[in-house]
GROMACS .gro file of C-alpha atoms in nm:
model
   71
    1MET     CA    1  -0.005   0.001  -0.014
    2ASN     CA    2   0.151   0.333  -0.094
    3ALA     CA    3   0.200   0.544   0.183
    4GLU     CA    4  -0.037   0.822   0.057
    5GLU     CA    5  -0.341   0.592   0.056
    6ILE     CA    6  -0.535   0.448   0.324
    7ASN     CA    7  -0.788   0.170   0.335
    8VAL     CA    8  -1.174   0.273   0.432
    9SER     CA    9  -1.491   0.016   0.453
   10LEU     CA   10  -1.743   0.139   0.178
   11ASP     CA   11  -2.081  -0.028   0.261
   12GLY     CA   12  -1.867  -0.317   0.407
   13GLN     CA   13  -1.607  -0.348   0.101
   14LEU     CA   14  -1.264  -0.204   0.133
   15GLN     CA   15  -1.139   0.061  -0.082
   16ARG     CA   16  -0.772   0.205  -0.113
   17ILE     CA   17  -0.841   0.568  -0.137
   18PRO     CA   18  -0.585   0.851  -0.114
   19ALA     CA   19  -0.556   0.958   0.238
   20ALA     CA   20  -0.707   1.270   0.383
   21THR     CA   21  -0.999   1.243   0.083
   22PRO     CA   22  -1.285   1.382   0.213
   23LEU     CA   23  -1.653   1.205   0.223
   24GLU     CA   24  -1.762   1.439  -0.055
   25HIS     CA   25  -1.543   1.362  -0.322
   26LEU     CA   26  -1.546   0.978  -0.237
   27LEU     CA   27  -1.924   1.015  -0.357
   28THR     CA   28  -1.783   1.219  -0.687
   29GLN     CA   29  -1.563   0.940  -0.757
   30LEU     CA   30  -1.841   0.712  -0.711
   31SER     CA   31  -2.034   0.941  -0.922
   32LEU     CA   32  -2.312   0.941  -0.686
   33ALA     CA   33  -2.547   1.245  -0.675
   34PRO     CA   34  -2.475   1.454  -0.365
   35GLU     CA   35  -2.862   1.401  -0.273
   36SER     CA   36  -2.897   1.079  -0.384
   37VAL     CA   37  -2.766   0.884  -0.089
   38ALA     CA   38  -2.724   0.956   0.313
   39THR     CA   39  -2.436   0.879   0.449
   40ALA     CA   40  -2.291   0.745   0.795
   41LEU     CA   41  -1.908   0.776   0.899
   42ASN     CA   42  -1.810   0.531   1.193
   43GLY     CA   43  -2.185   0.498   1.256
   44GLU     CA   44  -2.241   0.849   1.303
   45PHE     CA   45  -2.523   1.051   1.019
   46VAL     CA   46  -2.294   1.294   0.804
   47ALA     CA   47  -2.496   1.565   0.679
   48ARG     CA   48  -2.488   1.674   0.332
   49SER     CA   49  -2.329   2.020   0.395
   50ALA     CA   50  -2.070   1.877   0.666
   51ARG     CA   51  -1.928   1.579   0.369
   52ALA     CA   52  -1.651   1.863   0.226
   53ALA     CA   53  -1.540   1.857   0.557
   54ALA     CA   54  -1.521   1.520   0.678
   55LEU     CA   55  -1.166   1.403   0.578
   56LEU     CA   56  -1.156   0.975   0.535
   57LYS     CA   57  -0.883   0.851   0.767
   58ASP     CA   58  -0.736   0.465   0.756
   59GLY     CA   59  -0.994   0.244   0.894
   60ASP     CA   60  -1.296   0.441   0.852
   61GLN     CA   61  -1.597   0.270   0.806
   62VAL     CA   62  -1.885   0.431   0.584
   63LEU     CA   63  -2.239   0.373   0.475
   64LEU     CA   64  -2.427   0.483   0.190
   65PHE     CA   65  -2.776   0.461   0.222
   66LYS     CA   66  -3.088   0.646   0.046
   67PRO     CA   67  -3.249   0.905   0.251
   68ILE     CA   68  -3.579   0.921   0.423
   69VAL     CA   69  -3.830   1.158   0.306
   70GLY     CA   70  -4.147   1.266   0.361
   71GLY     CA   71  -4.351   1.335   0.728
   0.00000   0.00000   0.00000
């Protein structure tokens, strides 16, 4: 593994990505529209507005799921 790469779990699948990748950028790399998924990082919900500041670290666990809408 390159020293500038880290391992993260994305929906249970190991992914190698550049160190300090923002969660927002990971979604872009996966060709996902920001509003099409909700995100959790290490079990904590991450709001769409906070994804750019959520820098991924080695061993992080990212979950993607359908946002719940309605009321």
